Each structure stands twice: as C-alpha cells, then as structure tokens.
Amino acid sequence: MGEVDPAFIQEPEHRPRISYIEGKGVPLIDLSPILSSSNVSAIEFEGLVKEVGDACKEWGFFQVINHGVPLEMREKIDGASRKFFAQSLEDKRKVSRNEKEVSGYYDTEHTKNVRDWKEVFDFTIEEPTIVPASHEPDDTELTEWNNLWPEYPPDLREICQEYSQEMVKLGYKLMELIALSLGLPADRFHGFFKDQTSFIRLNHYPPCPTPELALGVGRHKDGGALTILAQDDVGGLEVKRKTDGEWVRVKPTPDAYIINVGDIIQVWSNDRYESVEHRVMVNSEKERFSLPFFFNPAHYTMVKPLEELTNEQNPAKYRAYNWGKFITNRKRSNFQKLNVENLQIYHFRISE
C-alpha cells in the first residue's frame, strides 16, 4: 500500500489517538455452563443468562471463553488466511469481488466514505446465498451470491466451510442466551436464520506508515444480528464506551471470541440492547489478522421490534424494513463513494 493516499486519511475529529485507553470492564463470559454435559444448576444457568443480558445492555460487546469451538480449527483458518494474503496482489485479484459477485478479495473498501487500511476476503455460509437483485423497493427479482474460491491455498475452501459450521453453532447458542435474557423462549430467533445471509470475512491489516491518520476500519456499527470475532494477539479493536463515549481498546484474550450486538438485535429488542460503534486501529510495525463472522437472517426477513417486547407503554420505536433490501443497499455503498451516509437503522426510527 506504499505511501499514504489521501483517500485513507480520516477527518481530524475521527483520527485515532496513538495512546489508548485499555478497555477495563469489557465483560468476559464463561460459556461452559451451556457446553458441559454434566447437570448445570439452574442458578449457574440463570447467572449466565443475566451476565449476557447485562453485557448487551451496558456494553453491546463482550468476550466469551469455553465456547466450544476447537482451537485447532481456528488455527487452521488463521494459517490459511495468512497464506492467502501473503500472495502477490496479482494472484489475490484473481478472485476479486465486484458489484455482481460480492464475495471474494477486495482492498478498496470504504467506511463512512474514507478508505480502510486493510484487505479482505469474504465468503458466505450458504452456497449460494439468495438476496434481492437490487436495492430498489419495487424490484422483486432475486439473485444468487456465489463464493469465489482461490486456487491457493488449495484447502482454503474446505477449512472455511468447516469453520463456518462451528460459527453457526456458536451463533445459535448466543442467540438463545440473548433471547432468554429478554424474557423470550430460547428458540425465539431460530426461524429468522433458516435461509441465512451470514458471511465470514478474512481481514488483513498491513503495517501503516501513518497510524495516526488512517484506520483499519473506520467507526461503524454492524448492520446484522450478531458478530463473532476472532482477533490475533496484535489487537487494535476499539469500542465506544456507552458511559462516556470514550474509545477503549479491547485487549486480546487468548482463544476468546469477541461478540457484539448488531443493529438487528437493537431493533428486535426495541432499543433494550444497543449496537455500539467500533473501529480498528493500525500500527506501523505489525500486521494484524482477524476473522469476523456476521450472523445475518434470511433476505425476506422483515426486521421490526418483536411484539412480545412492545406494548402501549413501550411502543415500537422502528418501522419494519426488509433485511435483503437493506443489505444490498449496504453492499452497494462499499463499492462507491456515495454523497450521503449509507443506510442506517435510525432512518427507520419512528419519531416520538
């Protein structure tokens, strides 16, 4: 990426501080009560549900350990990701994504109209993934997103597919805990993910000569339901703390996953849980790798506050929107600089 192109430079008010605040208090939750085959006491289980609910409410972010994803599987996908990104740009671009095929390799993504200091490789969980053909509301045509797999490393496809099944399992477990924490049946969210539009991203953040001007990913909120992130030991993820609006660094915990609530859960829960802003710092010495899994519902899902969580005293705060149209609109803005901010859930907020 050489000299810093002005496209990467953040506006002065969004530039990162090189000294950072360590995110003390980001909840670390042990999921072993839902994984152990021995009988877990009701108190232990209720304690876990409460911990998840409190974390969603107070932070919108938490880390999980003893999550059941085999470490060797995570090591395999991490190794394959490093091999893929170590290739020449020419080789990586053989599987470049475009406006039609949104999976594959990409190195010019924009967040809030500023280019991110990173390169990515995306693949969807369902092959093919069915989505609307366009973001236009009256267009009912559907299309398929197909994955583009590189020739090298030769086992990348198989490793990615194995790993994605583990992510889906963990995603369902976490959604059950979130449902219970909202006073809903454990399987309340399951139906939404029947024809999921979930995807996994391999991220590579090369060393950056001006880490005080650029960001690996600019400030944003995740549009889907839930994000499950594996990060390496370099660190760089920062979360906007709800209590005071300060950016705090999420310290890598070995073998943990970082979970964050997405916009869809904010709408489903009618603002009881909030999707929070986060960003990624880069540094001048080390490259960083991460693996986010975005757990997203079927394209035909109408996202709106759940009936069980709304009443006369607490009316719905959002009008319903179609997830497929939302995601196709979002994907469009990743490819081009738009004159307006890309679609956000607050555009569907019902004014008081």
Short mmCIF file of C-alpha atoms in Angstrom, two decimals:
data_model
loop_
_atom_site.label_atom_id
_atom_site.label_comp_id
_atom_site.label_asym_id
_atom_site.label_seq_id
_atom_site.Cartn_x
_atom_site.Cartn_y
_atom_site.Cartn_z
CA MET A 1 0.00 0.00 0.00
CA GLY A 2 3.11 2.24 -0.02
CA GLU A 3 2.79 5.98 0.58
CA VAL A 4 -0.42 7.08 2.19
CA ASP A 5 -3.00 8.03 -0.38
CA PRO A 6 -5.25 10.92 0.79
CA ALA A 7 -8.22 8.52 0.38
CA PHE A 8 -7.13 6.83 3.65
CA ILE A 9 -6.85 9.98 5.75
CA GLN A 10 -9.56 10.42 8.37
CA GLU A 11 -11.14 13.80 9.14
CA PRO A 12 -9.27 15.39 12.10
CA GLU A 13 -12.09 14.67 14.59
CA HIS A 14 -12.07 10.95 13.70
CA ARG A 15 -8.31 10.39 13.73
CA PRO A 16 -7.10 7.83 16.25
CA ARG A 17 -5.03 8.70 19.29
CA ILE A 18 -1.85 6.69 19.37
CA SER A 19 -2.00 6.36 23.14
CA TYR A 20 -5.12 4.42 24.03
CA ILE A 21 -7.35 3.52 26.97
CA GLU A 22 -7.35 -0.19 27.87
CA GLY A 23 -10.98 -1.33 27.94
CA LYS A 24 -11.25 -2.43 31.55
CA GLY A 25 -14.60 -3.91 32.34
CA VAL A 26 -15.40 -5.33 28.89
CA PRO A 27 -17.27 -8.41 30.17
CA LEU A 28 -15.54 -11.79 29.84
CA ILE A 29 -18.17 -14.54 29.97
CA ASP A 30 -17.50 -18.24 30.50
CA LEU A 31 -19.90 -20.31 28.36
CA SER A 32 -19.01 -23.66 29.92
CA PRO A 33 -22.43 -23.97 31.68
CA ILE A 34 -24.13 -24.47 28.30
CA LEU A 35 -21.44 -26.82 26.99
CA SER A 36 -20.76 -29.16 29.87
CA SER A 37 -22.60 -32.46 29.67
CA SER A 38 -22.90 -32.64 33.47
CA ASN A 39 -26.02 -31.18 35.01
CA VAL A 40 -25.69 -27.44 35.32
CA SER A 41 -27.56 -25.96 38.22
CA ALA A 42 -30.44 -23.62 37.45
CA ILE A 43 -28.63 -20.90 39.41
CA GLU A 44 -25.49 -21.23 37.27
CA PHE A 45 -27.54 -21.14 34.07
CA GLU A 46 -29.61 -18.15 35.20
CA GLY A 47 -26.38 -16.40 36.19
CA LEU A 48 -25.01 -16.91 32.66
CA VAL A 49 -28.20 -15.55 31.06
CA LYS A 50 -28.06 -12.49 33.33
CA GLU A 51 -24.37 -11.90 32.50
CA VAL A 52 -25.14 -11.95 28.78
CA GLY A 53 -28.12 -9.61 29.23
CA ASP A 54 -26.11 -7.15 31.34
CA ALA A 55 -23.25 -7.16 28.80
CA CYS A 56 -25.63 -6.50 25.89
CA LYS A 57 -27.27 -3.66 27.81
CA GLU A 58 -24.21 -1.95 29.29
CA TRP A 59 -21.59 -2.51 26.59
CA GLY A 60 -23.15 -4.03 23.47
CA PHE A 61 -19.87 -6.03 23.44
CA PHE A 62 -18.47 -8.94 25.42
CA GLN A 63 -15.87 -11.70 25.15
CA VAL A 64 -16.59 -15.41 25.54
CA ILE A 65 -14.31 -18.24 26.65
CA ASN A 66 -15.01 -22.00 26.81
CA HIS A 67 -17.20 -21.50 23.75
CA GLY A 68 -16.78 -24.98 22.27
CA VAL A 69 -15.02 -24.00 19.01
CA PRO A 70 -11.96 -26.29 18.70
CA LEU A 71 -8.73 -24.30 18.88
CA GLU A 72 -7.15 -26.34 16.07
CA MET A 73 -9.96 -25.27 13.71
CA ARG A 74 -9.29 -21.62 14.50
CA GLU A 75 -5.56 -22.16 13.99
CA LYS A 76 -6.23 -23.81 10.61
CA ILE A 77 -8.31 -20.93 9.25
CA ASP A 78 -5.83 -18.40 10.62
CA GLY A 79 -2.96 -20.20 8.87
CA ALA A 80 -4.87 -20.45 5.58
CA SER A 81 -5.78 -16.75 5.78
CA ARG A 82 -2.12 -15.77 6.26
CA LYS A 83 -1.09 -17.90 3.27
CA PHE A 84 -3.76 -16.34 1.08
CA PHE A 85 -2.82 -12.74 1.95
CA ALA A 86 0.93 -13.43 1.58
CA GLN A 87 0.44 -13.94 -2.19
CA SER A 88 1.11 -11.28 -4.80
CA LEU A 89 -1.61 -8.71 -5.42
CA GLU A 90 -1.99 -10.14 -8.92
CA ASP A 91 -2.79 -13.61 -7.52
CA LYS A 92 -5.21 -12.27 -4.90
CA ARG A 93 -7.02 -10.21 -7.51
CA LYS A 94 -7.83 -13.36 -9.48
CA VAL A 95 -10.70 -13.77 -7.01
CA SER A 96 -11.64 -10.08 -6.78
CA ARG A 97 -15.20 -9.31 -5.86
CA ASN A 98 -17.24 -6.91 -7.96
CA GLU A 99 -20.67 -5.31 -7.85
CA LYS A 100 -22.29 -8.53 -9.04
CA GLU A 101 -20.28 -11.09 -7.04
CA VAL A 102 -19.86 -9.61 -3.58
CA SER A 103 -17.73 -12.46 -2.20
CA GLY A 104 -14.00 -12.76 -2.76
CA TYR A 105 -10.99 -10.46 -2.42
CA TYR A 106 -11.19 -6.68 -2.02
CA ASP A 107 -8.75 -3.97 -0.95
CA THR A 108 -10.60 -0.70 -1.56
CA GLU A 109 -13.47 -0.82 0.91
CA HIS A 110 -14.77 2.47 2.28
CA THR A 111 -16.32 3.07 5.69
CA LYS A 112 -18.09 6.43 6.05
CA ASN A 113 -16.61 7.35 2.65
CA VAL A 114 -12.99 7.00 3.84
CA ARG A 115 -10.89 4.11 2.54
CA ASP A 116 -9.96 1.44 5.11
CA TRP A 117 -6.31 0.38 5.59
CA LYS A 118 -6.98 -3.32 5.04
CA GLU A 119 -7.59 -6.07 2.54
CA VAL A 120 -10.33 -8.67 2.91
CA PHE A 121 -11.60 -11.98 1.59
CA ASP A 122 -15.32 -12.66 2.08
CA PHE A 123 -17.33 -15.86 1.74
CA THR A 124 -20.96 -16.61 2.50
CA ILE A 125 -22.13 -19.51 4.68
CA GLU A 126 -24.95 -20.66 2.39
CA GLU A 127 -23.78 -21.54 -1.11
CA PRO A 128 -25.40 -19.89 -2.99
CA THR A 129 -26.91 -17.14 -0.81
CA ILE A 130 -30.22 -15.78 -2.14
CA VAL A 131 -30.70 -11.99 -1.99
CA PRO A 132 -32.67 -9.29 -3.81
CA ALA A 133 -31.24 -8.40 -7.23
CA SER A 134 -31.31 -4.68 -6.38
CA HIS A 135 -31.94 -2.28 -3.51
CA GLU A 136 -34.91 -0.74 -5.35
CA PRO A 137 -38.06 -1.31 -3.22
CA ASP A 138 -40.32 -2.31 -6.13
CA ASP A 139 -37.89 -4.74 -7.74
CA THR A 140 -38.94 -8.25 -6.64
CA GLU A 141 -36.26 -10.10 -8.62
CA LEU A 142 -33.83 -12.29 -6.64
CA THR A 143 -30.23 -13.17 -7.39
CA GLU A 144 -27.57 -15.53 -6.05
CA TRP A 145 -24.32 -14.64 -4.32
CA ASN A 146 -21.74 -17.30 -5.12
CA ASN A 147 -18.38 -17.70 -3.44
CA LEU A 148 -15.15 -17.21 -5.39
CA TRP A 149 -12.51 -19.63 -4.09
CA PRO A 150 -8.82 -19.14 -4.89
CA GLU A 151 -6.56 -21.90 -6.17
CA TYR A 152 -4.15 -21.18 -3.32
CA PRO A 153 -4.10 -22.26 -0.59
CA PRO A 154 -5.74 -25.38 -2.05
CA ASP A 155 -7.51 -26.33 1.20
CA LEU A 156 -8.90 -22.84 1.91
CA ARG A 157 -12.44 -23.70 0.82
CA GLU A 158 -12.67 -26.84 2.94
CA ILE A 159 -11.16 -25.11 6.01
CA CYS A 160 -13.53 -22.14 5.64
CA GLN A 161 -16.59 -24.36 5.27
CA GLU A 162 -15.68 -26.41 8.36
CA TYR A 163 -15.04 -23.30 10.42
CA SER A 164 -18.28 -21.67 9.30
CA GLN A 165 -20.33 -24.58 10.69
CA GLU A 166 -18.74 -24.00 14.11
CA MET A 167 -19.58 -20.29 13.90
CA VAL A 168 -23.22 -21.01 13.07
CA LYS A 169 -23.48 -23.39 16.06
CA LEU A 170 -21.98 -20.75 18.38
CA GLY A 171 -24.23 -18.08 16.83
CA TYR A 172 -27.37 -20.08 17.66
CA LYS A 173 -26.19 -20.69 21.25
CA LEU A 174 -25.56 -16.98 21.78
CA MET A 175 -28.91 -16.03 20.24
CA GLU A 176 -30.60 -18.45 22.67
CA LEU A 177 -28.91 -16.76 25.64
CA ILE A 178 -29.88 -13.32 24.30
CA ALA A 179 -33.50 -14.46 23.80
CA LEU A 180 -33.67 -15.80 27.37
CA SER A 181 -32.15 -12.59 28.72
CA LEU A 182 -35.01 -10.68 27.06
CA GLY A 183 -37.58 -13.00 28.70
CA LEU A 184 -38.29 -14.82 25.41
CA PRO A 185 -38.24 -18.56 24.62
CA ALA A 186 -34.70 -19.81 23.86
CA ASP A 187 -35.51 -20.61 20.22
CA ARG A 188 -37.35 -17.33 19.53
CA PHE A 189 -34.79 -16.16 16.95
CA HIS A 190 -34.06 -19.51 15.26
CA GLY A 191 -36.61 -19.16 12.46
CA PHE A 192 -35.05 -15.95 11.18
CA PHE A 193 -31.82 -17.74 10.22
CA LYS A 194 -33.33 -20.58 8.18
CA ASP A 195 -32.03 -19.16 4.86
CA GLN A 196 -29.32 -17.05 6.42
CA THR A 197 -27.30 -14.39 4.59
CA SER A 198 -24.40 -14.78 7.05
CA PHE A 199 -20.82 -14.42 5.89
CA ILE A 200 -17.25 -14.63 7.19
CA ARG A 201 -14.50 -12.17 6.40
CA LEU A 202 -10.77 -12.80 6.50
CA ASN A 203 -9.16 -9.44 7.39
CA HIS A 204 -5.53 -8.43 6.90
CA TYR A 205 -4.29 -5.05 8.16
CA PRO A 206 -0.76 -4.40 6.85
CA PRO A 207 1.60 -2.14 8.84
CA CYS A 208 0.71 1.50 8.17
CA PRO A 209 3.32 4.31 7.95
CA THR A 210 0.85 6.86 9.40
CA PRO A 211 -1.28 5.09 12.04
CA GLU A 212 -2.25 8.48 13.47
CA LEU A 213 -4.06 9.43 10.23
CA ALA A 214 -5.67 6.21 8.96
CA LEU A 215 -7.85 3.45 10.39
CA GLY A 216 -8.05 -0.26 9.57
CA VAL A 217 -11.82 0.13 9.68
CA GLY A 218 -13.46 3.47 10.35
CA ARG A 219 -16.08 3.95 13.06
CA HIS A 220 -19.23 1.96 12.28
CA LYS A 221 -21.97 -0.22 13.71
CA ASP A 222 -22.68 -3.71 12.37
CA GLY A 223 -25.92 -3.91 10.40
CA GLY A 224 -26.66 -7.60 11.04
CA ALA A 225 -27.84 -9.51 14.10
CA LEU A 226 -24.63 -10.63 15.81
CA THR A 227 -20.89 -10.52 15.08
CA ILE A 228 -18.45 -13.13 16.43
CA LEU A 229 -14.84 -12.00 16.06
CA ALA A 230 -11.56 -13.87 16.42
CA GLN A 231 -8.61 -11.46 16.61
CA ASP A 232 -4.90 -12.23 16.85
CA ASP A 233 -2.66 -11.05 19.70
CA VAL A 234 -1.74 -7.75 17.99
CA GLY A 235 -5.03 -6.08 18.96
CA GLY A 236 -6.48 -2.91 17.56
CA LEU A 237 -10.24 -3.19 18.04
CA GLU A 238 -11.70 -0.17 19.84
CA VAL A 239 -15.23 0.18 21.18
CA LYS A 240 -17.05 3.38 22.04
CA ARG A 241 -17.85 3.04 25.74
CA LYS A 242 -21.52 3.80 26.38
CA THR A 243 -20.98 5.51 29.75
CA ASP A 244 -18.75 8.33 28.49
CA GLY A 245 -18.31 8.00 24.70
CA GLU A 246 -14.55 7.26 25.07
CA TRP A 247 -12.85 4.89 22.63
CA VAL A 248 -11.44 1.93 24.58
CA ARG A 249 -9.19 -0.87 23.32
CA VAL A 250 -10.44 -4.47 23.62
CA LYS A 251 -7.39 -6.38 24.83
CA PRO A 252 -6.98 -9.74 23.07
CA THR A 253 -7.76 -12.68 25.37
CA PRO A 254 -6.16 -15.93 24.15
CA ASP A 255 -8.71 -18.21 22.43
CA ALA A 256 -11.65 -15.90 23.27
CA TYR A 257 -14.22 -14.59 20.83
CA ILE A 258 -15.44 -11.00 20.90
CA ILE A 259 -19.19 -10.75 20.47
CA ASN A 260 -21.08 -7.65 19.51
CA VAL A 261 -24.75 -6.93 19.20
CA GLY A 262 -25.72 -5.75 15.71
CA ASP A 263 -28.38 -3.29 14.58
CA ILE A 264 -30.98 -6.03 14.05
CA ILE A 265 -30.88 -7.04 17.73
CA GLN A 266 -31.22 -3.36 18.64
CA VAL A 267 -34.43 -3.22 16.57
CA TRP A 268 -35.77 -6.63 17.68
CA SER A 269 -35.22 -5.65 21.33
CA ASN A 270 -36.78 -2.21 20.71
CA ASP A 271 -33.62 -0.47 21.98
CA ARG A 272 -33.23 -2.56 25.14
CA TYR A 273 -29.91 -3.67 23.66
CA GLU A 274 -27.89 -1.28 21.57
CA SER A 275 -25.47 -1.83 18.72
CA VAL A 276 -22.34 0.21 19.53
CA GLU A 277 -19.79 1.97 17.38
CA HIS A 278 -16.39 0.36 16.99
CA ARG A 279 -13.31 0.83 14.82
CA VAL A 280 -9.92 -0.78 14.15
CA MET A 281 -6.55 0.86 14.72
CA VAL A 282 -3.48 0.00 12.65
CA ASN A 283 0.15 0.31 13.68
CA SER A 284 3.42 1.00 11.93
CA GLU A 285 5.27 -2.19 12.92
CA LYS A 286 2.95 -5.16 12.92
CA GLU A 287 0.42 -6.63 10.58
CA ARG A 288 -2.84 -7.79 12.15
CA PHE A 289 -5.28 -10.55 11.18
CA SER A 290 -8.86 -11.03 12.30
CA LEU A 291 -11.86 -13.20 11.42
CA PRO A 292 -15.34 -11.78 11.93
CA PHE A 293 -18.45 -13.94 11.40
CA PHE A 294 -21.58 -11.89 10.65
CA PHE A 295 -24.71 -13.81 11.68
CA ASN A 296 -27.48 -12.46 9.47
CA PRO A 297 -31.08 -13.55 8.85
CA ALA A 298 -32.80 -14.58 5.59
CA HIS A 299 -33.22 -11.92 2.89
CA TYR A 300 -37.03 -11.99 3.24
CA THR A 301 -36.92 -11.12 6.97
CA MET A 302 -38.90 -8.02 7.87
CA VAL A 303 -36.91 -6.54 10.74
CA LYS A 304 -39.09 -4.86 13.37
CA PRO A 305 -39.43 -4.72 17.16
CA LEU A 306 -40.78 -8.03 18.50
CA GLU A 307 -44.44 -7.97 19.56
CA GLU A 308 -43.57 -9.52 22.93
CA LEU A 309 -41.32 -6.57 23.77
CA THR A 310 -43.69 -3.77 22.81
CA ASN A 311 -46.91 -2.52 24.41
CA GLU A 312 -48.81 0.72 24.96
CA GLN A 313 -46.26 1.95 27.50
CA ASN A 314 -43.36 0.87 25.30
CA PRO A 315 -44.47 1.26 21.67
CA ALA A 316 -42.37 0.11 18.70
CA LYS A 317 -39.53 2.55 18.07
CA TYR A 318 -38.84 1.40 14.49
CA ARG A 319 -40.93 0.74 11.43
CA ALA A 320 -40.35 -2.58 9.69
CA TYR A 321 -37.69 -2.85 6.98
CA ASN A 322 -36.67 -5.65 4.66
CA TRP A 323 -33.26 -7.10 5.53
CA GLY A 324 -32.46 -8.19 1.94
CA LYS A 325 -33.03 -4.67 0.59
CA PHE A 326 -31.02 -3.23 3.48
CA ILE A 327 -28.01 -5.48 2.86
CA THR A 328 -28.00 -4.93 -0.94
CA ASN A 329 -28.07 -1.19 -0.32
CA ARG A 330 -25.16 -1.50 2.16
CA LYS A 331 -23.07 -3.64 -0.20
CA ARG A 332 -23.53 -1.03 -2.91
CA SER A 333 -22.07 1.71 -0.72
CA ASN A 334 -18.94 -0.38 -0.04
CA PHE A 335 -18.03 -0.11 -3.73
CA GLN A 336 -18.57 3.54 -4.38
CA LYS A 337 -18.36 6.79 -2.54
CA LEU A 338 -21.92 7.98 -2.09
CA ASN A 339 -22.92 11.57 -1.46
CA VAL A 340 -24.98 10.53 1.53
CA GLU A 341 -24.28 8.30 4.50
CA ASN A 342 -25.17 4.70 3.74
CA LEU A 343 -28.42 3.23 5.04
CA GLN A 344 -28.65 3.06 8.86
CA ILE A 345 -31.36 1.79 11.21
CA TYR A 346 -32.05 5.27 12.51
CA HIS A 347 -33.55 6.00 9.07
CA PHE A 348 -36.38 3.66 10.16
CA ARG A 349 -36.84 5.17 13.62
CA ILE A 350 -40.38 6.31 14.40
CA SER A 351 -40.29 9.89 15.63
CA GLU A 352 -41.64 10.35 19.14
#
